mmCIF file of C-alpha atoms in Angstrom:
data_model
loop_
_atom_site.group_PDB
_atom_site.id
_atom_site.type_symbol
_atom_site.label_atom_id
_atom_site.label_comp_id
_atom_site.label_asym_id
_atom_site.label_seq_id
_atom_site.Cartn_x
_atom_site.Cartn_y
_atom_site.Cartn_z
ATOM 1 C CA SER A 11 -18.491 7.443 29.758
ATOM 2 C CA GLU A 12 -19.959 10.756 28.611
ATOM 3 C CA MET A 13 -19.736 11.373 24.858
ATOM 4 C CA PRO A 14 -17.710 14.511 24.025
ATOM 5 C CA PRO A 15 -19.597 17.374 22.348
ATOM 6 C CA ALA A 16 -19.372 17.493 18.534
ATOM 7 C CA ILE A 17 -18.147 20.617 16.745
ATOM 8 C CA ARG A 18 -19.838 21.360 13.451
ATOM 9 C CA ILE A 19 -17.649 22.405 10.555
ATOM 10 C CA GLU A 20 -19.452 25.747 10.137
ATOM 11 C CA ARG A 21 -18.210 26.925 13.548
ATOM 12 C CA LEU A 22 -14.650 26.807 12.299
ATOM 13 C CA LYS A 23 -15.265 29.824 10.073
ATOM 14 C CA ARG A 24 -15.345 32.158 13.072
ATOM 15 C CA HIS A 25 -11.675 31.558 13.817
ATOM 16 C CA TYR A 26 -10.154 32.859 10.580
ATOM 17 C CA ARG A 27 -10.926 36.577 10.412
ATOM 18 C CA ASP A 28 -7.288 37.271 9.501
ATOM 19 C CA LEU A 29 -7.404 35.410 6.191
ATOM 20 C CA PRO A 30 -7.011 37.750 3.168
ATOM 21 C CA VAL A 31 -10.016 36.302 1.323
ATOM 22 C CA THR A 32 -13.379 34.867 2.206
ATOM 23 C CA ALA A 33 -12.867 31.132 2.273
ATOM 24 C CA ASP A 34 -14.920 28.003 2.610
ATOM 25 C CA PHE A 35 -13.458 25.227 4.734
ATOM 26 C CA PHE A 36 -13.773 21.534 5.089
ATOM 27 C CA ALA A 37 -11.908 19.409 7.531
ATOM 28 C CA CYS A 38 -9.781 16.374 6.896
ATOM 29 C CA ALA A 39 -9.100 13.721 9.495
ATOM 30 C CA PRO A 40 -5.487 12.673 10.139
ATOM 31 C CA ASP A 41 -5.817 9.964 7.480
ATOM 32 C CA GLY A 42 -6.929 12.575 4.959
ATOM 33 C CA SER A 43 -10.533 11.425 4.760
ATOM 34 C CA PHE A 44 -13.251 14.026 4.274
ATOM 35 C CA GLN A 45 -15.284 14.777 7.388
ATOM 36 C CA SER A 46 -18.839 15.792 6.537
ATOM 37 C CA ARG A 47 -20.235 14.991 9.952
ATOM 38 C CA PRO A 48 -19.656 17.011 13.160
ATOM 39 C CA LEU A 49 -16.077 16.856 14.366
ATOM 40 C CA GLY A 50 -15.198 15.098 17.572
ATOM 41 C CA PRO A 51 -12.024 15.733 19.576
ATOM 42 C CA GLY A 52 -8.823 15.204 17.598
ATOM 43 C CA GLU A 53 -6.334 16.888 15.306
ATOM 44 C CA TYR A 54 -7.423 17.900 11.806
ATOM 45 C CA VAL A 55 -6.066 19.536 8.679
ATOM 46 C CA LEU A 56 -8.214 22.239 7.110
ATOM 47 C CA HIS A 57 -8.471 22.921 3.401
ATOM 48 C CA VAL A 58 -9.094 26.565 2.610
ATOM 49 C CA SER A 59 -10.447 26.964 -0.894
ATOM 50 C CA ASN A 60 -8.407 29.273 -3.151
ATOM 51 C CA VAL A 61 -5.827 29.819 -0.401
ATOM 52 C CA PRO A 62 -2.656 27.694 -0.403
ATOM 53 C CA TYR A 63 -2.457 27.334 3.376
ATOM 54 C CA LYS A 64 -2.163 24.282 5.524
ATOM 55 C CA ILE A 65 -4.033 24.912 8.761
ATOM 56 C CA ARG A 66 -3.923 22.442 11.607
ATOM 57 C CA VAL A 67 -6.641 22.691 14.212
ATOM 58 C CA LEU A 68 -7.170 20.839 17.438
ATOM 59 C CA VAL A 69 -10.740 20.034 18.471
ATOM 60 C CA THR A 70 -10.955 19.577 22.235
ATOM 61 C CA LYS A 71 -13.798 18.730 24.574
ATOM 62 C CA ASN A 72 -13.624 21.885 26.691
ATOM 63 C CA GLU A 73 -12.096 24.553 24.457
ATOM 64 C CA GLY A 74 -13.810 23.782 21.162
ATOM 65 C CA VAL A 75 -11.630 24.546 18.154
ATOM 66 C CA VAL A 76 -8.069 25.720 18.683
ATOM 67 C CA ILE A 77 -5.616 26.627 15.928
ATOM 68 C CA SER A 78 -2.457 24.640 16.552
ATOM 69 C CA ASP A 79 -0.498 25.664 13.460
ATOM 70 C CA ILE A 80 -0.785 27.774 10.309
ATOM 71 C CA ASP A 81 1.820 26.923 7.714
ATOM 72 C CA MET A 82 1.934 29.548 4.958
ATOM 73 C CA GLY A 83 4.621 27.590 3.097
ATOM 74 C CA THR A 84 7.194 28.927 0.647
ATOM 75 C CA SER A 85 6.165 30.326 -2.726
ATOM 76 C CA LEU A 86 7.174 27.005 -4.315
ATOM 77 C CA GLN A 87 5.107 25.041 -1.809
ATOM 78 C CA GLN A 88 2.144 27.327 -2.402
ATOM 79 C CA SER A 89 2.438 26.663 -6.135
ATOM 80 C CA ILE A 90 2.500 22.891 -5.557
ATOM 81 C CA TRP A 91 -0.417 23.012 -3.116
ATOM 82 C CA GLU A 92 -2.461 25.093 -5.556
ATOM 83 C CA THR A 93 -1.745 22.530 -8.295
ATOM 84 C CA LEU A 94 -2.766 19.629 -6.058
ATOM 85 C CA ASP A 95 -5.936 21.523 -5.103
ATOM 86 C CA MET A 96 -7.028 22.179 -8.691
ATOM 87 C CA LYS A 97 -10.702 21.310 -8.944
ATOM 88 C CA GLN A 98 -12.355 19.365 -11.741
ATOM 89 C CA VAL A 99 -14.649 21.437 -13.932
ATOM 90 C CA GLY A 100 -17.501 19.678 -15.688
ATOM 91 C CA ARG A 101 -17.126 16.074 -16.792
ATOM 92 C CA TRP A 102 -13.478 16.164 -17.795
ATOM 93 C CA SER A 103 -10.745 15.098 -15.409
ATOM 94 C CA ILE A 104 -7.879 17.527 -14.867
ATOM 95 C CA GLU A 105 -5.522 14.921 -13.406
ATOM 96 C CA ASN A 106 -3.294 15.067 -16.491
ATOM 97 C CA GLU A 107 -3.054 18.847 -16.217
ATOM 98 C CA ARG A 108 -2.049 18.564 -12.563
ATOM 99 C CA ILE A 109 0.634 15.996 -13.364
ATOM 100 C CA THR A 110 1.907 17.938 -16.380
ATOM 101 C CA ARG A 111 2.366 21.070 -14.301
ATOM 102 C CA LEU A 112 4.298 19.181 -11.635
ATOM 103 C CA LEU A 113 6.487 17.351 -14.149
ATOM 104 C CA SER A 114 7.338 20.480 -16.122
ATOM 105 C CA HIS A 115 8.182 22.721 -13.148
ATOM 106 C CA LYS A 116 11.674 24.158 -13.589
ATOM 107 C CA GLU A 117 12.626 23.489 -9.948
ATOM 108 C CA SER A 118 12.374 19.730 -10.383
ATOM 109 C CA ALA A 119 14.436 18.716 -7.345
ATOM 110 C CA ALA A 120 12.454 20.967 -5.002
ATOM 111 C CA VAL A 121 9.122 19.785 -6.426
ATOM 112 C CA THR A 122 10.164 16.164 -5.971
ATOM 113 C CA ALA A 123 11.214 16.791 -2.375
ATOM 114 C CA GLU A 124 7.920 18.511 -1.531
ATOM 115 C CA LEU A 125 5.829 15.753 -3.114
ATOM 116 C CA LEU A 126 7.731 13.112 -1.138
ATOM 117 C CA ARG A 127 7.228 15.158 2.039
ATOM 118 C CA ILE A 128 3.480 15.341 1.375
ATOM 119 C CA VAL A 129 3.226 11.576 0.850
ATOM 120 C CA LYS A 130 5.177 10.858 4.048
ATOM 121 C CA ASP A 131 3.216 13.372 6.148
ATOM 122 C CA GLY A 132 0.464 11.505 7.963
ATOM 123 C CA LYS A 133 -1.532 14.744 8.212
ATOM 124 C CA SER A 134 -1.517 15.533 4.491
ATOM 125 C CA PRO A 135 -4.980 15.644 2.892
ATOM 126 C CA TYR A 136 -5.849 12.451 1.073
ATOM 127 C CA SER A 137 -6.476 14.224 -2.244
ATOM 128 C CA TRP A 138 -2.972 15.738 -2.130
ATOM 129 C CA LYS A 139 -1.374 12.375 -1.442
ATOM 130 C CA GLU A 140 -3.238 10.681 -4.260
ATOM 131 C CA ASN A 141 -2.080 13.199 -6.860
ATOM 132 C CA ALA A 142 1.431 13.419 -5.408
ATOM 133 C CA ILE A 143 1.847 9.625 -5.638
ATOM 134 C CA THR A 144 0.664 9.604 -9.252
ATOM 135 C CA ALA A 145 3.142 12.345 -10.143
ATOM 136 C CA LEU A 146 6.007 10.623 -8.339
ATOM 137 C CA GLY A 147 5.307 7.451 -10.298
ATOM 138 C CA LYS A 148 6.316 9.399 -13.400
ATOM 139 C CA MET A 149 9.442 10.773 -11.691
ATOM 140 C CA THR A 150 11.223 7.529 -10.818
ATOM 141 C CA ASP A 151 14.215 8.647 -12.887
ATOM 142 C CA ARG A 152 14.837 11.445 -10.356
ATOM 143 C CA ALA A 153 17.195 10.917 -7.453
ATOM 144 C CA GLY A 154 15.688 9.128 -4.466
ATOM 145 C CA VAL A 155 12.135 8.844 -5.787
ATOM 146 C CA LEU A 156 12.054 5.135 -6.578
ATOM 147 C CA ASP A 157 13.800 4.087 -3.361
ATOM 148 C CA ASN A 158 11.466 6.239 -1.283
ATOM 149 C CA LEU A 159 8.342 4.865 -2.971
ATOM 150 C CA LEU A 160 9.502 1.268 -2.589
ATOM 151 C CA LEU A 161 10.254 1.890 1.076
ATOM 152 C CA LEU A 162 6.890 3.560 1.696
ATOM 153 C CA MET A 163 5.161 0.668 -0.018
ATOM 154 C CA THR A 164 6.712 -1.884 2.334
ATOM 155 C CA VAL A 165 6.323 0.019 5.626
ATOM 156 C CA ASP A 166 3.019 1.868 5.108
ATOM 157 C CA GLU A 167 0.064 0.411 7.012
ATOM 158 C CA ASP A 168 -2.468 2.331 4.895
ATOM 159 C CA ASP A 169 -3.741 -0.237 2.373
ATOM 160 C CA MET A 170 -5.210 2.420 0.106
ATOM 161 C CA GLN A 171 -1.933 4.329 -0.113
ATOM 162 C CA THR A 172 0.022 1.116 -0.637
ATOM 163 C CA SER A 173 -2.153 0.169 -3.601
ATOM 164 C CA GLN A 174 -1.808 3.683 -5.032
ATOM 165 C CA ILE A 175 1.986 3.522 -4.828
ATOM 166 C CA ILE A 176 2.021 0.100 -6.499
ATOM 167 C CA ARG A 177 -0.174 1.400 -9.332
ATOM 168 C CA ALA A 178 1.926 4.543 -9.724
ATOM 169 C CA LEU A 179 5.024 2.427 -10.356
ATOM 170 C CA GLU A 180 3.481 1.037 -13.543
ATOM 171 C CA ASN A 181 4.685 4.276 -15.171
ATOM 172 C CA SER A 182 8.321 3.673 -14.278
ATOM 173 C CA LYS A 183 10.871 3.641 -17.092
ATOM 174 C CA GLN A 184 13.774 2.238 -15.087
ATOM 175 C CA ALA A 185 14.738 -0.439 -12.553
ATOM 176 C CA ASN A 186 11.709 -2.482 -13.566
ATOM 177 C CA GLU A 187 13.230 -5.704 -12.251
ATOM 178 C CA LYS A 188 13.610 -4.144 -8.811
ATOM 179 C CA ILE A 189 10.026 -2.888 -8.930
ATOM 180 C CA ILE A 190 8.600 -6.242 -10.013
ATOM 181 C CA ARG A 191 10.455 -8.108 -7.256
ATOM 182 C CA THR A 192 9.133 -5.679 -4.646
ATOM 183 C CA VAL A 193 5.591 -5.439 -6.021
ATOM 184 C CA SER A 194 5.293 -9.218 -6.350
ATOM 185 C CA GLN A 195 5.604 -9.539 -2.573
ATOM 186 C CA PHE A 196 2.050 -8.163 -2.385
ATOM 187 C CA ARG A 197 0.440 -10.689 -4.750
ATOM 188 C CA ASN A 198 -0.727 -12.743 -1.756
ATOM 189 C CA HIS A 199 -1.801 -9.779 0.385
ATOM 190 C CA SER A 200 -5.069 -10.078 2.314
ATOM 191 C CA ASN A 201 -6.429 -6.925 0.631
ATOM 192 C CA GLN A 202 -7.741 -7.704 -2.862
ATOM 193 C CA ARG A 203 -7.206 -4.100 -3.988
ATOM 194 C CA ILE A 204 -3.490 -4.462 -3.258
ATOM 195 C CA ARG A 205 -3.314 -7.862 -4.968
ATOM 196 C CA TRP A 206 -4.995 -6.454 -8.074
ATOM 197 C CA ALA A 207 -2.631 -3.458 -8.099
ATOM 198 C CA SER A 208 0.312 -5.854 -7.834
ATOM 199 C CA TYR A 209 -0.933 -7.871 -10.811
ATOM 200 C CA TYR A 210 -1.703 -4.815 -12.931
ATOM 201 C CA THR A 211 1.652 -3.121 -12.370
ATOM 202 C CA MET A 212 3.503 -6.345 -13.231
ATOM 203 C CA ARG A 213 1.376 -6.580 -16.374
ATOM 204 C CA LYS A 214 2.169 -3.024 -17.504
ATOM 205 C CA LEU A 215 5.890 -3.490 -16.883
ATOM 206 C CA ALA A 216 5.848 -6.868 -18.655
ATOM 207 C CA GLU A 217 4.308 -5.195 -21.696
ATOM 208 C CA ALA A 218 7.083 -2.589 -21.691
ATOM 209 C CA ASP A 219 10.185 -4.750 -22.165
ATOM 210 C CA ALA A 220 11.312 -8.336 -22.611
ATOM 211 C CA SER A 221 13.325 -8.681 -19.397
ATOM 212 C CA SER A 222 10.360 -7.570 -17.304
ATOM 213 C CA ARG A 223 8.161 -9.997 -19.201
ATOM 214 C CA GLU A 224 10.395 -12.963 -18.350
ATOM 215 C CA LEU A 225 10.355 -12.041 -14.675
ATOM 216 C CA ALA A 226 6.674 -11.152 -14.377
ATOM 217 C CA ILE A 227 5.056 -14.075 -16.193
ATOM 218 C CA PRO A 228 5.920 -16.810 -13.624
ATOM 219 C CA LEU A 229 4.735 -14.499 -10.848
ATOM 220 C CA MET A 230 1.436 -13.862 -12.616
ATOM 221 C CA ILE A 231 0.948 -17.581 -13.280
ATOM 222 C CA ASP A 232 0.994 -18.032 -9.501
ATOM 223 C CA MET A 233 -1.955 -15.607 -9.315
ATOM 224 C CA LEU A 234 -4.240 -17.857 -11.375
ATOM 225 C CA ASP A 235 -5.416 -19.340 -8.077
ATOM 226 C CA ASP A 236 -6.097 -15.948 -6.448
ATOM 227 C CA PRO A 237 -9.159 -15.958 -4.128
ATOM 228 C CA TRP A 238 -10.822 -13.162 -6.157
ATOM 229 C CA TYR A 239 -12.293 -14.368 -9.439
ATOM 230 C CA ARG A 240 -11.718 -11.028 -11.178
ATOM 231 C CA ILE A 241 -7.981 -11.289 -10.615
ATOM 232 C CA ARG A 242 -7.987 -14.868 -11.912
ATOM 233 C CA ALA A 243 -9.865 -13.771 -15.044
ATOM 234 C CA ASP A 244 -7.676 -10.717 -15.649
ATOM 235 C CA VAL A 245 -4.451 -12.671 -15.148
ATOM 236 C CA ALA A 246 -5.623 -15.373 -17.565
ATOM 237 C CA GLY A 247 -6.394 -12.763 -20.209
ATOM 238 C CA THR A 248 -3.038 -11.056 -19.705
ATOM 239 C CA LEU A 249 -1.108 -14.327 -20.053
ATOM 240 C CA GLY A 250 -2.927 -14.900 -23.328
ATOM 241 C CA PHE A 251 -2.214 -11.382 -24.536
ATOM 242 C CA LEU A 252 1.487 -11.878 -23.701
ATOM 243 C CA GLN A 253 1.369 -15.280 -25.441
ATOM 244 C CA ALA A 254 3.101 -16.907 -22.488
ATOM 245 C CA GLU A 255 3.608 -20.512 -23.576
ATOM 246 C CA GLU A 256 4.829 -21.506 -20.112
ATOM 247 C CA ALA A 257 1.356 -20.645 -18.786
ATOM 248 C CA LEU A 258 -0.466 -23.309 -20.841
ATOM 249 C CA PRO A 259 -0.463 -26.063 -18.153
ATOM 250 C CA ALA A 260 -1.834 -23.679 -15.536
ATOM 251 C CA LEU A 261 -4.404 -22.230 -17.959
ATOM 252 C CA ALA A 262 -5.640 -25.737 -18.752
ATOM 253 C CA ILE A 263 -6.538 -26.064 -15.074
ATOM 254 C CA THR A 264 -8.033 -22.566 -14.976
ATOM 255 C CA LYS A 265 -10.393 -23.511 -17.838
ATOM 256 C CA LYS A 266 -12.159 -25.666 -15.235
ATOM 257 C CA ASP A 267 -12.552 -22.803 -12.733
ATOM 258 C CA ARG A 268 -15.836 -22.674 -10.802
ATOM 259 C CA ILE A 269 -16.578 -19.177 -12.214
ATOM 260 C CA GLY A 270 -17.693 -18.883 -15.834
ATOM 261 C CA GLN A 271 -15.965 -15.547 -16.405
ATOM 262 C CA VAL A 272 -12.616 -17.093 -15.484
ATOM 263 C CA ARG A 273 -13.192 -20.151 -17.663
ATOM 264 C CA VAL A 274 -13.953 -18.026 -20.717
ATOM 265 C CA TRP A 275 -10.860 -15.843 -20.341
ATOM 266 C CA ALA A 276 -8.682 -18.917 -19.779
ATOM 267 C CA ALA A 277 -10.039 -20.530 -22.958
ATOM 268 C CA TRP A 278 -9.375 -17.341 -24.903
ATOM 269 C CA ALA A 279 -5.833 -17.214 -23.505
ATOM 270 C CA VAL A 280 -5.111 -20.819 -24.520
ATOM 271 C CA TRP A 281 -6.261 -19.986 -28.068
ATOM 272 C CA LYS A 282 -4.055 -16.848 -28.185
ATOM 273 C CA ILE A 283 -1.036 -18.919 -27.184
ATOM 274 C CA SER A 284 -1.661 -22.203 -29.022
ATOM 275 C CA GLY A 285 -3.676 -21.029 -32.009
ATOM 276 C CA GLU A 286 -6.297 -23.779 -31.463
ATOM 277 C CA SER A 287 -9.601 -21.951 -31.857
ATOM 278 C CA GLN A 288 -12.218 -24.717 -31.799
ATOM 279 C CA PRO A 289 -11.989 -25.631 -28.080
ATOM 280 C CA ALA A 290 -12.264 -21.941 -27.118
ATOM 281 C CA ILE A 291 -15.221 -21.296 -29.441
ATOM 282 C CA ALA A 292 -16.983 -24.416 -28.161
ATOM 283 C CA LEU A 293 -16.562 -23.370 -24.527
ATOM 284 C CA MET A 294 -17.793 -19.832 -25.218
ATOM 285 C CA THR A 295 -20.776 -21.116 -27.191
ATOM 286 C CA SER A 296 -21.774 -23.389 -24.300
ATOM 287 C CA HIS A 297 -21.669 -20.378 -21.971
ATOM 288 C CA LEU A 298 -24.001 -18.434 -24.267
ATOM 289 C CA TYR A 299 -26.528 -21.290 -23.960
ATOM 290 C CA SER A 300 -26.050 -21.555 -20.193
ATOM 291 C CA THR A 301 -28.721 -20.402 -17.751
ATOM 292 C CA ASN A 302 -25.943 -18.872 -15.621
ATOM 293 C CA TYR A 303 -24.971 -15.333 -16.591
ATOM 294 C CA SER A 304 -21.346 -15.682 -15.418
ATOM 295 C CA GLY A 305 -19.162 -15.675 -18.512
ATOM 296 C CA LYS A 306 -21.922 -14.861 -21.013
ATOM 297 C CA TRP A 307 -20.899 -11.283 -21.655
ATOM 298 C CA GLU A 308 -17.230 -12.263 -21.869
ATOM 299 C CA ALA A 309 -18.123 -14.994 -24.374
ATOM 300 C CA ALA A 310 -20.160 -12.650 -26.575
ATOM 301 C CA TYR A 311 -17.390 -10.067 -26.410
ATOM 302 C CA LEU A 312 -14.411 -12.411 -27.006
ATOM 303 C CA LEU A 313 -16.001 -14.347 -29.884
ATOM 304 C CA ASP A 314 -15.295 -11.194 -31.860
ATOM 305 C CA SER A 315 -11.634 -12.345 -31.865
ATOM 306 C CA PHE A 316 -12.230 -15.305 -34.209
ATOM 307 C CA GLU A 317 -12.296 -14.989 -37.991
ATOM 308 C CA GLU A 318 -14.909 -17.698 -38.549
ATOM 309 C CA LEU A 319 -17.749 -18.763 -36.276
ATOM 310 C CA PRO A 320 -19.676 -22.046 -36.678
ATOM 311 C CA PRO A 321 -23.459 -21.912 -37.248
ATOM 312 C CA LEU A 322 -24.271 -23.046 -33.693
ATOM 313 C CA THR A 323 -22.250 -20.113 -32.276
ATOM 314 C CA VAL A 324 -23.911 -17.640 -34.648
ATOM 315 C CA THR A 325 -27.319 -18.928 -33.548
ATOM 316 C CA ALA A 326 -26.374 -18.486 -29.887
ATOM 317 C CA LEU A 327 -25.249 -14.918 -30.597
ATOM 318 C CA LEU A 328 -28.487 -14.194 -32.460
ATOM 319 C CA GLU A 329 -30.533 -15.388 -29.500
ATOM 320 C CA ALA A 330 -28.484 -13.154 -27.203
ATOM 321 C CA SER A 331 -28.917 -10.205 -29.579
ATOM 322 C CA ASN A 332 -32.686 -10.528 -29.182
ATOM 323 C CA TYR A 333 -32.668 -10.255 -25.387
ATOM 324 C CA GLU A 334 -35.472 -8.015 -24.176
ATOM 325 C CA VAL A 335 -34.093 -5.300 -21.922
ATOM 326 C CA LYS A 336 -35.903 -2.424 -20.283
ATOM 327 C CA PRO A 337 -34.638 0.288 -17.923
ATOM 328 C CA PRO A 338 -33.570 0.571 -15.222
ATOM 329 C CA TYR A 339 -30.364 -1.193 -16.296
ATOM 330 C CA VAL A 340 -29.465 -2.809 -13.002
ATOM 331 C CA GLY A 341 -28.880 -6.368 -11.829
ATOM 332 C CA VAL A 342 -29.901 -9.047 -14.338
ATOM 333 C CA VAL A 343 -31.181 -6.409 -16.786
ATOM 334 C CA PHE A 344 -27.729 -4.776 -16.807
ATOM 335 C CA GLU A 345 -26.113 -8.134 -17.608
ATOM 336 C CA ARG A 346 -28.636 -8.899 -20.354
ATOM 337 C CA ASN A 347 -28.112 -5.451 -21.861
ATOM 338 C CA ARG A 348 -24.347 -5.724 -22.131
ATOM 339 C CA ILE A 349 -24.565 -9.335 -23.404
ATOM 340 C CA LYS A 350 -26.998 -8.148 -26.083
ATOM 341 C CA ARG A 351 -24.789 -5.211 -27.117
ATOM 342 C CA SER A 352 -21.668 -7.403 -27.349
ATOM 343 C CA ALA A 353 -23.522 -10.098 -29.305
ATOM 344 C CA ILE A 354 -24.734 -7.533 -31.841
ATOM 345 C CA SER A 355 -21.243 -6.058 -32.160
ATOM 346 C CA THR A 356 -19.676 -9.489 -32.744
ATOM 347 C CA LEU A 357 -22.325 -10.460 -35.309
ATOM 348 C CA LYS A 358 -21.853 -7.205 -37.231
ATOM 349 C CA LYS A 359 -18.160 -8.003 -37.578
ATOM 350 C CA ARG A 360 -18.145 -11.798 -37.974
ATOM 351 C CA ALA A 361 -21.594 -12.726 -39.347
ATOM 352 C CA PRO A 362 -23.273 -9.586 -40.721
ATOM 353 C CA ASN A 363 -25.572 -11.573 -43.006
ATOM 354 C CA ALA A 364 -27.126 -13.346 -40.003
ATOM 355 C CA LEU A 365 -28.409 -10.033 -38.627
ATOM 356 C CA GLU A 366 -30.104 -9.173 -41.927
ATOM 357 C CA LYS A 367 -32.282 -12.301 -41.959
#
């Protein structure tokens, strides 16, 4: 079949002579993704810089670009859209400023309703949704917010948005048991981003109060056999940080994981819970002497946790501190560089005299 003609973004400028200011446009696809390439047939949402308008356009094969809707919005909506469209200046993120403005708005009920509408609207720009979800995560004490987010999380087919909603709920100050029970349903999801978000939100809620901790720990123990090694390592470290005694049998198995990074974090966790330092130090020291880089940086970094280090461990750290590294810091050189930096940091704190020799 014949490929339809593509419409370049620049051509869209000709159709907006009635706008009160000169504006630059970029198009968003229905899923909110930025379209830098020529536009094929379909419906799009246009961003107009410095103008709080939502403009829907229809790109067709025969007629080119056709405006299907211009929504000027209410003054409140314009204020919210302008806040969501705030651009980052320089290196510093302005996400906190966006969220603060939305949280402090005097018309709280109306702001909440508009943010929920944006999240539910399949045509909303992705950047708006992302910031709206983050703000709503801090508004779960407002009527209807938590129930709507939990519902969206379970029915939404957009994996990225689902993971964002799960992460946003880590800021909740109420109904944590309900959140944990819902979020935990995603701990076996096929998408590793969603599984990690599920783990991390349960962790943050478990750190917040005792009842959440009791509920979340068994669920996180189940994640010690997650397919992704980073989740296994992070969960092991969290169980140690929470000093979850019920996790010791599972962590003993995790200490034999096929990935060094996971083994090191599991050993550290067992020490945090049991107080037995020698097995953990011995395992980390063996990783420093290993020819495999997996777990070396974690070992050099986590050995900083122990008050006293045996001579063999100090020697291993000294050897790591003498790694030769040259830019560019990529691949193996990147690993050697961060192992070296962590080894030096640990020696400065735990064996400063060794560095002076």
